[in-house]
Short mmCIF file of C-alpha atoms in Angstrom, two decimals:
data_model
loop_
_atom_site.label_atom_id
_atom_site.label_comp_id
_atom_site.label_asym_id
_atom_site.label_seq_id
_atom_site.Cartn_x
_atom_site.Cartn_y
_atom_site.Cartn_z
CA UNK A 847 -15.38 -22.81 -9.93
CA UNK A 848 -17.18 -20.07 -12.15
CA UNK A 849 -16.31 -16.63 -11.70
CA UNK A 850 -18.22 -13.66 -12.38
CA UNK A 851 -19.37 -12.80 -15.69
CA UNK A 852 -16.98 -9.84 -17.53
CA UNK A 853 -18.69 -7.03 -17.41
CA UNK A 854 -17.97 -5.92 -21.38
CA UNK A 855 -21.44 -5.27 -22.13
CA UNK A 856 -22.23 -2.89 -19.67
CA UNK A 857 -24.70 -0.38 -21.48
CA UNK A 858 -23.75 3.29 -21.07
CA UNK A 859 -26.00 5.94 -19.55
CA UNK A 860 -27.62 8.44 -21.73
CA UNK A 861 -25.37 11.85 -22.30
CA UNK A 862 -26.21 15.11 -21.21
CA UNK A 863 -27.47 16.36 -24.65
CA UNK A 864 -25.31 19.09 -26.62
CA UNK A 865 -28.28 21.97 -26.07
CA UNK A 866 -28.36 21.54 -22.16
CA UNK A 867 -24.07 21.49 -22.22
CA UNK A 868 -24.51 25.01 -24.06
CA UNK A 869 -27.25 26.73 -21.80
CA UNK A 870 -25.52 25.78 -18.70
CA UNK A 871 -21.94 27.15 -20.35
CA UNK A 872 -24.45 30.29 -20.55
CA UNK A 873 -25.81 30.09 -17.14
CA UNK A 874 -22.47 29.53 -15.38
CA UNK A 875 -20.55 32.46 -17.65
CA UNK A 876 -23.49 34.87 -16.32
CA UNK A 877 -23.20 33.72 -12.98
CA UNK A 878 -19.58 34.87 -13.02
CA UNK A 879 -18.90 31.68 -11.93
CA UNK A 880 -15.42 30.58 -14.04
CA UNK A 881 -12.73 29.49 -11.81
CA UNK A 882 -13.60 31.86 -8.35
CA UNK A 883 -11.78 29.95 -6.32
CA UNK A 884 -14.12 27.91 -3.50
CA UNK A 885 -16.72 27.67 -6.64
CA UNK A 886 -18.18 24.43 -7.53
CA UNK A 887 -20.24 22.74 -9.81
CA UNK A 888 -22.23 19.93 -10.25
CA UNK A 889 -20.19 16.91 -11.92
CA UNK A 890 -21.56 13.65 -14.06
CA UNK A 891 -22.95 12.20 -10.82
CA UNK A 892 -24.95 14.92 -9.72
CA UNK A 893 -22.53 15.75 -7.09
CA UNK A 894 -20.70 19.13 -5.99
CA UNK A 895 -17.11 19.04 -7.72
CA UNK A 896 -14.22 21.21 -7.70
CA UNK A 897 -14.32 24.02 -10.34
CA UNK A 898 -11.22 23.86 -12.29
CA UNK A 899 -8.21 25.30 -11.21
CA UNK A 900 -9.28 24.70 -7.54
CA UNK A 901 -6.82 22.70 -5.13
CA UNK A 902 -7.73 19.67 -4.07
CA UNK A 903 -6.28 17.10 -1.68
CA UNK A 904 -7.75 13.88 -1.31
CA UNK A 905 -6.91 11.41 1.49
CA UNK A 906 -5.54 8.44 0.87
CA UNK A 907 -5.28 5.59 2.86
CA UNK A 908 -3.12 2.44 2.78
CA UNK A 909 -2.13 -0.57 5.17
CA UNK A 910 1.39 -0.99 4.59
CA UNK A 911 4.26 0.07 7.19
CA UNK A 912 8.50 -0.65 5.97
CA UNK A 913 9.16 1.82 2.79
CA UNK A 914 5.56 1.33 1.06
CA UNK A 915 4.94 5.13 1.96
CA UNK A 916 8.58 6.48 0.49
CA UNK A 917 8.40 4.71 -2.48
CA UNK A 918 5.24 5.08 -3.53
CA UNK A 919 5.11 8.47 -2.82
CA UNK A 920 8.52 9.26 -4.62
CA UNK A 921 7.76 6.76 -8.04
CA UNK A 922 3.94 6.95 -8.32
CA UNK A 923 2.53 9.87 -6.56
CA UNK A 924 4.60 12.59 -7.34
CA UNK A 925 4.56 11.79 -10.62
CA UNK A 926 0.12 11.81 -10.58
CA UNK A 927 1.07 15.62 -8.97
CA UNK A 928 2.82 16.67 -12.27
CA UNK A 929 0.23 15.70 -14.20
CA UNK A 930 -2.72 16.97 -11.84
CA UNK A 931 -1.11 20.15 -10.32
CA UNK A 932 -4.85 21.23 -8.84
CA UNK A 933 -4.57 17.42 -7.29
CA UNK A 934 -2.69 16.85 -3.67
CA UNK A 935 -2.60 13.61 -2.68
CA UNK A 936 -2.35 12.98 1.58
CA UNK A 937 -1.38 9.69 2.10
CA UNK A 938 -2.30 8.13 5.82
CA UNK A 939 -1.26 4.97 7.20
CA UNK A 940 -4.17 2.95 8.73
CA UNK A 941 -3.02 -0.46 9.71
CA UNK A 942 -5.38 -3.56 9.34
CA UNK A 943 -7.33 -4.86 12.59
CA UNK A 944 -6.08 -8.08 13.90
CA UNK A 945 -4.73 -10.94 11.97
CA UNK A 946 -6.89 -9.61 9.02
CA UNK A 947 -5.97 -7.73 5.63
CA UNK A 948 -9.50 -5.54 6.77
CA UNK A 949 -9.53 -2.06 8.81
CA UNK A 950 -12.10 -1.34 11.46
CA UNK A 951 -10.54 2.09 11.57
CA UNK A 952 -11.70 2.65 7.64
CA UNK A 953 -15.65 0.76 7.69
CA UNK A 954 -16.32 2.77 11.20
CA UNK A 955 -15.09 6.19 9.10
CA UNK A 956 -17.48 4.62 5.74
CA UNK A 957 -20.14 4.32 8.83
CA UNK A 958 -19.47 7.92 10.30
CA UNK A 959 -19.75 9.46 6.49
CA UNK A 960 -16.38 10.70 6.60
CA UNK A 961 -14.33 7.88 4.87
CA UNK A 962 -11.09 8.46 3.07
CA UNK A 963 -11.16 9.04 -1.01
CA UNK A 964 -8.98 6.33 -1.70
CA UNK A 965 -8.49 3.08 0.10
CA UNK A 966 -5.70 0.56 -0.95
CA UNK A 967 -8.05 -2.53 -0.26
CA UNK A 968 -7.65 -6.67 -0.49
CA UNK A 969 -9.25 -7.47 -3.63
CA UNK A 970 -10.90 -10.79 -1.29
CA UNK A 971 -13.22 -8.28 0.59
CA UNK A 972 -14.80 -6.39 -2.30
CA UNK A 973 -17.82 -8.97 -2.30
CA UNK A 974 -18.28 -8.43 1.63
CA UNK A 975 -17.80 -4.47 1.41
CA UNK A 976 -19.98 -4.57 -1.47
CA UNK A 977 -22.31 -5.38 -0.22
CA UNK A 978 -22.62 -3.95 2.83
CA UNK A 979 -22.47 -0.58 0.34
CA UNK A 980 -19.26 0.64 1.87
CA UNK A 981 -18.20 0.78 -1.71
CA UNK A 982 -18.51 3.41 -4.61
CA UNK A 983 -19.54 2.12 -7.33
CA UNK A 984 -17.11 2.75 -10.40
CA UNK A 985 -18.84 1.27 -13.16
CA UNK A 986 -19.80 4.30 -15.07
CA UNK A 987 -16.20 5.91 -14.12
CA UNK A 988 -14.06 2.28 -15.88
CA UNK A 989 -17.18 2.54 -19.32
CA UNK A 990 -16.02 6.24 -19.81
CA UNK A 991 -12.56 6.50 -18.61
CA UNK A 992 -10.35 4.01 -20.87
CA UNK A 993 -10.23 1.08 -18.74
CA UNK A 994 -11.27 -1.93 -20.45
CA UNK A 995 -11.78 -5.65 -18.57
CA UNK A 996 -9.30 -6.84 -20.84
CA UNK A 997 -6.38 -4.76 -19.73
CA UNK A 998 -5.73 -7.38 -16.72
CA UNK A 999 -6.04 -10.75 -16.30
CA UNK A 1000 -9.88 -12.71 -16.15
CA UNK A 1001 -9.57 -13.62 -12.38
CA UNK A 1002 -8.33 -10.55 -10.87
CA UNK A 1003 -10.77 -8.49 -12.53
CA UNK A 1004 -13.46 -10.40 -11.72
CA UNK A 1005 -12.56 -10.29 -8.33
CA UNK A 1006 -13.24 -6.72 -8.59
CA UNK A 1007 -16.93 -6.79 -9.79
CA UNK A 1008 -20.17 -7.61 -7.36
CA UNK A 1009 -23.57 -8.66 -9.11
CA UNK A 1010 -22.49 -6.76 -12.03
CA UNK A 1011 -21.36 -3.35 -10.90
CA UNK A 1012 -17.00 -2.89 -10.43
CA UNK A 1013 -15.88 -1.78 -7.41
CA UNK A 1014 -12.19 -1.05 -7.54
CA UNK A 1015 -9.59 -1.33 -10.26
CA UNK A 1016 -7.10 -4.22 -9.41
CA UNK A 1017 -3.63 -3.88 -8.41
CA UNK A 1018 -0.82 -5.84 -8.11
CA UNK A 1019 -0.93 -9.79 -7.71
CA UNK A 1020 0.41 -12.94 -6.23
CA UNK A 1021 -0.21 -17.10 -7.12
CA UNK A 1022 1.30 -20.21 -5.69
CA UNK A 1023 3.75 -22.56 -7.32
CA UNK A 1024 5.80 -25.71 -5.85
CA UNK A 1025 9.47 -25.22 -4.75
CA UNK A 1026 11.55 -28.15 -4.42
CA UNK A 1027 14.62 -28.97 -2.77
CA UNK A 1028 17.01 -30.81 -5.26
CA UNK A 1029 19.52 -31.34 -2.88
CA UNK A 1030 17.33 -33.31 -0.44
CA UNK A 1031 16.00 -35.08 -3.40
CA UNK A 1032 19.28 -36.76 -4.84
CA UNK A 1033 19.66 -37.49 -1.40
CA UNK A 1034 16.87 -39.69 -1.23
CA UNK A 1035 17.42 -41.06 -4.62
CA UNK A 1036 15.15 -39.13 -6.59
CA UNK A 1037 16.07 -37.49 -9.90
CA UNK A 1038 15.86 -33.65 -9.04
CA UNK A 1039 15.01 -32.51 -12.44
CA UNK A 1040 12.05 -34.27 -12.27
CA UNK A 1041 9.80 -32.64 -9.84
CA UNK A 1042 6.12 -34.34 -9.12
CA UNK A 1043 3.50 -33.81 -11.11
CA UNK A 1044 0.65 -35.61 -9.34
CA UNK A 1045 -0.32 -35.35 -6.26
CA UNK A 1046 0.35 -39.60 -5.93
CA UNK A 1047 4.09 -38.41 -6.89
CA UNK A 1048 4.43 -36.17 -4.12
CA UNK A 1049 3.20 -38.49 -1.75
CA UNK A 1050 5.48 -40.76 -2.92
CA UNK A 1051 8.43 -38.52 -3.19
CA UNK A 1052 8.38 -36.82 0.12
CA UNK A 1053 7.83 -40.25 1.88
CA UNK A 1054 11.32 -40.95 0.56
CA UNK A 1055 12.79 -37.54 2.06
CA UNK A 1056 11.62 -37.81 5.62
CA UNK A 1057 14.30 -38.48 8.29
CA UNK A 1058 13.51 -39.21 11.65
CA UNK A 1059 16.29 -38.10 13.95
CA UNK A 1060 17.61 -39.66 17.15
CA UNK A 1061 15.10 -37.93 18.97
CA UNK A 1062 12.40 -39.65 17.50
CA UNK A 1063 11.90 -35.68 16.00
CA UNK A 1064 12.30 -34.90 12.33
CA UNK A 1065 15.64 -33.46 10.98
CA UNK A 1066 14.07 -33.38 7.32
CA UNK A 1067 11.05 -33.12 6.28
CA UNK A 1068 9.43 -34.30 2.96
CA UNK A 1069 6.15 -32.41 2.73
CA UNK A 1070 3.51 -30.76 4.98
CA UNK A 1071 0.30 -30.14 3.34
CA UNK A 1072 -0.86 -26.93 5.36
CA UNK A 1073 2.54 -25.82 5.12
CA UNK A 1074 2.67 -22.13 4.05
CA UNK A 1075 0.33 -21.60 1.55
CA UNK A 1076 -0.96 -25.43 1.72
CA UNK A 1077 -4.08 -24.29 2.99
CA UNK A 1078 -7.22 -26.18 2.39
CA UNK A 1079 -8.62 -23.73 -0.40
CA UNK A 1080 -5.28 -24.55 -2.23
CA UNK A 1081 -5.38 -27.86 -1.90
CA UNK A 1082 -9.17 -28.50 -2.47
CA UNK A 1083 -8.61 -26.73 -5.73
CA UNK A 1084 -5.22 -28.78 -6.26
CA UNK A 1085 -7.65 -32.06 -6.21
CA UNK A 1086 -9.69 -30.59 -8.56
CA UNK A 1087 -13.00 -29.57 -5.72
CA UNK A 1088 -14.58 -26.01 -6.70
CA UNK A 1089 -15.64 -23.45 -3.84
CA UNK A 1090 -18.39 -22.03 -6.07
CA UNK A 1091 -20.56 -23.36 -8.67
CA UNK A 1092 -23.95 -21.32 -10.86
CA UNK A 1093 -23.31 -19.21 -8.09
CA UNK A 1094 -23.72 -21.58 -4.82
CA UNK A 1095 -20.98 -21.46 -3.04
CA UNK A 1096 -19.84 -25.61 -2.66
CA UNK A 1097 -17.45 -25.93 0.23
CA UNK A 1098 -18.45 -29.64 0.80
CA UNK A 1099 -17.88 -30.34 -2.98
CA UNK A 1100 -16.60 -34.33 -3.12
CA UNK A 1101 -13.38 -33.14 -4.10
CA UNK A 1102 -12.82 -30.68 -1.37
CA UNK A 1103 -13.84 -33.10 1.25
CA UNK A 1104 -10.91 -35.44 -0.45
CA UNK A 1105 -8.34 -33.03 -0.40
CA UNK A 1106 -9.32 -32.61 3.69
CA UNK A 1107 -9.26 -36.18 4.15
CA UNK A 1108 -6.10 -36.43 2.30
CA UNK A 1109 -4.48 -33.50 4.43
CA UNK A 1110 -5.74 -35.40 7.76
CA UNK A 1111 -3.57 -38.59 6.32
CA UNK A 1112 -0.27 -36.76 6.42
CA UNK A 1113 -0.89 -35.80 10.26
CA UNK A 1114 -1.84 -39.24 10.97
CA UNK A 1115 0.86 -40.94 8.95
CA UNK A 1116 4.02 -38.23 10.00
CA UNK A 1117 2.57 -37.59 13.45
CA UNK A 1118 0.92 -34.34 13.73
CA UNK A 1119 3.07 -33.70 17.47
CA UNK A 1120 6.44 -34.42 15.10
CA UNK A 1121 5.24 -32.44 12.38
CA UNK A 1122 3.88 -29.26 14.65
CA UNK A 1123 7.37 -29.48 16.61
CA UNK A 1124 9.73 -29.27 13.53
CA UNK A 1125 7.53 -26.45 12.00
CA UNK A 1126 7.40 -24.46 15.70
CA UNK A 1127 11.58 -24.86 15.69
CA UNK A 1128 11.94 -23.60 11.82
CA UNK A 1129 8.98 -20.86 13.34
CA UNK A 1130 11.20 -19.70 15.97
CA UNK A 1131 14.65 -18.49 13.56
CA UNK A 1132 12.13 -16.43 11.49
CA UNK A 1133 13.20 -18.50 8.18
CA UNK A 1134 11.06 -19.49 5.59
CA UNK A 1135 11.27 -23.52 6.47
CA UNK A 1136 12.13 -23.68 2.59
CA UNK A 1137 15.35 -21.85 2.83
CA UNK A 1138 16.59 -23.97 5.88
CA UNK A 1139 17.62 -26.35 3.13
CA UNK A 1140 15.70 -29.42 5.66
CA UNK A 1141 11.75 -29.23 3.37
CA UNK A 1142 11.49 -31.05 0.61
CA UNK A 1143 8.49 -29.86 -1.24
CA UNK A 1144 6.59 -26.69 0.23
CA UNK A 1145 4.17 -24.43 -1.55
CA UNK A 1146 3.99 -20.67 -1.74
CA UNK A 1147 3.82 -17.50 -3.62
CA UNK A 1148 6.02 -15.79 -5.88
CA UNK A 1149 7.33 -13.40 -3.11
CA UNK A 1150 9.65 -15.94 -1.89
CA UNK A 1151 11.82 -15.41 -4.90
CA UNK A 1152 12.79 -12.23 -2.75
CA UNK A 1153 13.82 -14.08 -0.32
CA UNK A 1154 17.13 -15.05 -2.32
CA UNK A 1155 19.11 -12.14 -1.58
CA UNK A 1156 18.31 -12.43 2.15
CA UNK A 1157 19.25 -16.13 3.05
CA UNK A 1158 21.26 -17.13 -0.22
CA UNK A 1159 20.48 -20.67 0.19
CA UNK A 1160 23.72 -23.44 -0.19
CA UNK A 1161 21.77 -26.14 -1.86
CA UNK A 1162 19.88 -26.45 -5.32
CA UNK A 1163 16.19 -25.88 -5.57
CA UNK A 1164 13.71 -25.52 -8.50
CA UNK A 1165 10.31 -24.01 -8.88
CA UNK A 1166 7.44 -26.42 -10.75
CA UNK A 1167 3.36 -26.24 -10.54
CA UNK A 1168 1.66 -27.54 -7.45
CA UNK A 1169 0.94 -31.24 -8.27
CA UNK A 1170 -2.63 -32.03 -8.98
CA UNK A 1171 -4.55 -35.08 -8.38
CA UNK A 1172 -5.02 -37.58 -11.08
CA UNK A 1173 -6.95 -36.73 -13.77
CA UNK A 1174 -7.43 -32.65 -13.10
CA UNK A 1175 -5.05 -30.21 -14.50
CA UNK A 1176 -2.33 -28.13 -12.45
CA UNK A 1177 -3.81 -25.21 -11.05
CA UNK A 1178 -3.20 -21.78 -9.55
CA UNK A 1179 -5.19 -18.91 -7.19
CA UNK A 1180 -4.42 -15.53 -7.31
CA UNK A 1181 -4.54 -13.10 -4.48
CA UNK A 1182 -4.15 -9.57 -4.45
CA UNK A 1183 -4.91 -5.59 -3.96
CA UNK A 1184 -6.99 -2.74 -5.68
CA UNK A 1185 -7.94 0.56 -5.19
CA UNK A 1186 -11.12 1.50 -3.88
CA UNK A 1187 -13.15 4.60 -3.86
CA UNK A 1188 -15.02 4.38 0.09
CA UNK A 1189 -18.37 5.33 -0.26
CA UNK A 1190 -19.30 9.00 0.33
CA UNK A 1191 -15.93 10.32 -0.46
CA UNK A 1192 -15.94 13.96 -0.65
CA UNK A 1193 -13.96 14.23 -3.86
CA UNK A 1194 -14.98 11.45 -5.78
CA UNK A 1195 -13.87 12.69 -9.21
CA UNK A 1196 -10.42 13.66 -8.49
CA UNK A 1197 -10.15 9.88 -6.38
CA UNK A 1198 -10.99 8.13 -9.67
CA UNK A 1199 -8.43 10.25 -11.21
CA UNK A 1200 -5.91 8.91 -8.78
CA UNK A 1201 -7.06 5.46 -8.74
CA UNK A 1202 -6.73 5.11 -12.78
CA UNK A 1203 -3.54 6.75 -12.76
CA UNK A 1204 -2.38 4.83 -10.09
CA UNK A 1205 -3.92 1.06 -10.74
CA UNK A 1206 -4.13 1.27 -14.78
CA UNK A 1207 -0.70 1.34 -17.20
CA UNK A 1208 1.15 4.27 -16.60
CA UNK A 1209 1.13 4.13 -12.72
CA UNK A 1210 1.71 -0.05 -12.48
CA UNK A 1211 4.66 1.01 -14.95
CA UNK A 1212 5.66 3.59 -12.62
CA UNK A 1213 5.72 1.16 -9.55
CA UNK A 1214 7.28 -1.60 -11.12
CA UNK A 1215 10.05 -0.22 -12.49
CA UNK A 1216 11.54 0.74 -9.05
CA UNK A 1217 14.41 -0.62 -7.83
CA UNK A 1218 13.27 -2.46 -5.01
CA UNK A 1219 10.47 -4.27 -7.38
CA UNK A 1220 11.71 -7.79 -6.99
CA UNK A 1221 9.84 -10.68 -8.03
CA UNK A 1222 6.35 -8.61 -8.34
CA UNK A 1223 3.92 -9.55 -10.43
CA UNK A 1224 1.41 -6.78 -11.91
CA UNK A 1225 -2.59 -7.16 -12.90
CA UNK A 1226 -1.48 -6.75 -16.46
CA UNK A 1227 -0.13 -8.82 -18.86
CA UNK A 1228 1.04 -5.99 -21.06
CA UNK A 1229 2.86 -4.47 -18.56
CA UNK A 1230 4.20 -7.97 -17.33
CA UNK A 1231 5.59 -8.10 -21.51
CA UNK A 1232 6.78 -4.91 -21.38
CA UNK A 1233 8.86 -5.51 -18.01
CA UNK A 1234 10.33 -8.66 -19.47
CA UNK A 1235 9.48 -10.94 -16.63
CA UNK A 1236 9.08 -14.17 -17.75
CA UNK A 1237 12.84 -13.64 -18.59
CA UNK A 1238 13.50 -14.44 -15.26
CA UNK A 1239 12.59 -18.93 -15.57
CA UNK A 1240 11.21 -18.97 -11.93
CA UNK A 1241 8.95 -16.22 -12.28
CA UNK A 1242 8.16 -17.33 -15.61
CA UNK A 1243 6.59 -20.47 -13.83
CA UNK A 1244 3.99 -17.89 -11.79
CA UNK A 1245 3.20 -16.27 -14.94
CA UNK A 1246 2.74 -18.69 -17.28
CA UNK A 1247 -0.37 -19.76 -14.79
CA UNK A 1248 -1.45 -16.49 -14.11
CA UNK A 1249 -4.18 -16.74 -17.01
CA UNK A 1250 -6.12 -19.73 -15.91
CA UNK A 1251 -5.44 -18.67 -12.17
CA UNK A 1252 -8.32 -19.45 -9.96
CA UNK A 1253 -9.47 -16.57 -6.98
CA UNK A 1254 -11.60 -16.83 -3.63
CA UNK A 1255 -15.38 -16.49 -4.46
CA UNK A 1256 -16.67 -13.13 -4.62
CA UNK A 1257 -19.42 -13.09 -2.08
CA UNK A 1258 -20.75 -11.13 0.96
CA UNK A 1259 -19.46 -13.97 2.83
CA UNK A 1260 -15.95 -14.67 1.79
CA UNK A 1261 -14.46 -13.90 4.83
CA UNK A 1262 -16.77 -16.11 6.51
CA UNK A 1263 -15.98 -19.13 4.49
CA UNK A 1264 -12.34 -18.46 4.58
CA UNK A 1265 -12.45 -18.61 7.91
CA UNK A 1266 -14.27 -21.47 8.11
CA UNK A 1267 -12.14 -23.38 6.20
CA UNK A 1268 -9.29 -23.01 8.20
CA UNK A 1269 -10.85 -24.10 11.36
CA UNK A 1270 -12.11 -27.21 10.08
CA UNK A 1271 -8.64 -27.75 8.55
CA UNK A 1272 -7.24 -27.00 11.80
CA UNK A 1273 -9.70 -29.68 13.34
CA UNK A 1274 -9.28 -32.44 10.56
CA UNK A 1275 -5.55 -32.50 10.67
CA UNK A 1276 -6.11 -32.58 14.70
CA UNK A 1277 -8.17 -35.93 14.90
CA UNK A 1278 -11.04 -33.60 15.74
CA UNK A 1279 -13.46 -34.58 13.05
CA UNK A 1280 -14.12 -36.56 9.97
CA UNK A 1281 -13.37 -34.32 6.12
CA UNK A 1282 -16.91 -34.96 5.01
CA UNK A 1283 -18.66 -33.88 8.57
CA UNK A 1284 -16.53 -30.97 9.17
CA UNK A 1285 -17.55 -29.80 5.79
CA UNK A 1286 -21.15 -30.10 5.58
CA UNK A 1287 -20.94 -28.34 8.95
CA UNK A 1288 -19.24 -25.11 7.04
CA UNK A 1289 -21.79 -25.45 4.15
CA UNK A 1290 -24.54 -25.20 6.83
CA UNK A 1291 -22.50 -22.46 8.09
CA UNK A 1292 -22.11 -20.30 5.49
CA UNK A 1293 -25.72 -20.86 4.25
CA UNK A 1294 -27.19 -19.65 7.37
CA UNK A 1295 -24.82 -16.40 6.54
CA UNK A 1296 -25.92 -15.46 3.79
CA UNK A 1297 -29.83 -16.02 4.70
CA UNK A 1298 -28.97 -13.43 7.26
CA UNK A 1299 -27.54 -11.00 4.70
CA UNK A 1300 -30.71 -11.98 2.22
#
């Protein structure tokens, strides 16, 4: 898959010259207009500011209930405050619409022209807000205001840029990693310290694990493909397939269609009833089925590690890459958040203010150095240093991928095709269709999508 081009070379706009700066300085002193409160002026985009000295408060809204708002208002917000006392920051919780990390409440408010100034936004919809031009467009704010491409990792920047322009400045980030059950693999007479490493392994590994009770139902599994974060994007990339290539967006690349094919196998070889029942009983105690001690293999994000303190698990367990298929390397995808500026803001200038306080070193510092912090991983690799995370060996196994990590094609039609995806996966593993029909179905799909938006 090839990602967006960095956008390093952007070429800055041409500077108010230092004659015009001085006659308006002259213009504005005769007006009498320095610092009357309710004054304004024009700022660099040719929009009505805030004179200085003037109180602002900008809106800011964010999808996240439990202590999100405390703590972020207490370690990263109050500290922005000190340093901008004319800024006020208003923070509103606006919960996402369905089963989606996207708000109806905040595009109909973009629609109605009077959107928040600062959105805390999935870094997978950029592409799709984009371009529908719900977006501000903060290229000429990063060129001007110290942020550099380079100050966060390839893939979760360029999830941030559409045809060239940046959108939002990245924040905070996630991959997937295997975590294996040692316990359940001595039990089956498997060395535990010597996890899979190819995707033929794991097959062969978690056949060895399964044990069918006297119900004919599973007490132990060894591995279930579209378990957790075993969807088909992670998979497809695990056997080496590409969603995107020159910009074309490939979901029916030859190795994607494998990995669905191979995903279908499991449900036909474990029994997709068996293996549906023992994930609905794990569903129902509200455990991750990892940390019942009765999965084998699973894969999943680095967030689980925070799950140690809540079910301290009685059995050993490691953390390795996903296995690959033979021949392609290990891989990872990155997901994430970012801060967003919602086009027509009202204080646009004081919002990028917040947002590179907030989403560049000194406010990811901030955040990650609370208490409650866990196994977090930030959009830079300086701060990730400077924390001393890879100290910790199971993080360490997240991070070390986090360079090479792969993310969700930025296009007006991600959503789309992630959706698409999972119902054909849904389908395949189902008996409902054949990988390579189901697939060229979603390419046809997603084609006819974008013609629409073209």
């Amino acid at each position: 898959m090839e990602s967006n081009a960095r956008t390093t070379g952007w070429k800055g706009k041409k500077r108010i010259s230092a004659l015009l700066g001085i006659g308006l300085a002259i213009i504005l002193a005769l007006a009498g207009c320095s610092g009357k409160s309710g004054t304004s002026v024009i700022d660099d985009n040719g929009e009505p500011d805030a004179a200085p000295g003037d109180q602002v408060t900008i809106d800011f809204w964010f999808p996240w209930g439990g202590d999100y708002q405390k703590e972020f208002k207490q370690y990263v917000v109050d500290e922005f405050e000190k340093k901008h006392p004319n800024i006020k920051v208003k923070m509103t919780f606006v919960e996402s619409s369905g089963q989606t990390q996207s708000s109806d409440k905040l595009l109909t408010a973009i629609a109605g022209g009077n959107p928040p100034d600062v959105a805390l936004f999935d870094r997978f919809l950029i592409g799709s807000w984009a371009a529908k031009g719900s977006l501000t467009d903060l290229t000429e704010f990063v060129e001007n205001g110290g942020v550099s491409p380079d100050d966060y990792y390839k893939s979760v920047w360029d999830e941030s840029v559409y045809e060239k322009k940046v959108y939002a400045l990245p924040w905070g980030t996630d991959n997937r990693a295997m975590y294996y059950n040692k316990t359940l693999m001595e039990k089956a007479g498997l060395d535990p310290n010597n996890p899979p490493k190819t995707i033929a392994e794991l097959d062969e590994m978690a056949e060895a694990i399964f044990v069918e009770g006297k119900n004919g139902k599973y007490d132990e599994i060894g591995f279930i493909p579209w378990m957790n974060q075993g969807f088909l994007y992670t998979q497809a990339w695990n056997w080496g397939g590409a969603w995107e290539q020159n910009g074309e967006l490939t979901p029916n690349h030859p190795q994607n269609v494998k990995a669905l094919d191979w995903m279908a196998g499991y449900a036909k070889k474990y029994n997709i009833e068996n293996l549906t029942s023992f994930s609905t009983a794990i569903g129902q105690t509200g455990m991750n089925p990892f940390w019942t001690g009765k999965v084998g293999f699973v894969f999943d994000g680095n967030w689980v590690l925070n799950d140690l303190s809540k079910y301290k698990p009685e059995f050993e367990w490691g953390v390795a890459p996903m296995p690959a298929a033979d021949g392609y390397p290990s891989i990872t995808w990155a997901g994430g958040w970012s801060y967003v500026i919602p086009k027509g803001a009202k204080h646009t200038n004081e919002a990028w203010e917040f947002v590179k306080f907030v989403a560049h070193k000194e406010g990811t510092l901030l955040w990650s150095k609370r208490p409650t912090a866990g196994n977090d991983i930030t959009v830079m690799p300086s701060v990730n240093d400077e924390l001393k995370l890879a100290d910790n060996p199971n993080l360490k196994i997240f991070l070390d991928m986090m360079p090479n990590a792969f993310t969700r094609p930025v296009t007006p039609v991600g959503s789309f095709l992630w959706n698409e995806a999972m119902r054909v996966q849904d389908l395949a593993i189902n008996g409902k269709g054949e990988a390579q029909q189901l697939l060229d179905e979603v390419k046809k799909n997603v084609d006819a999508e974008l013609a629409k938006i073209k």
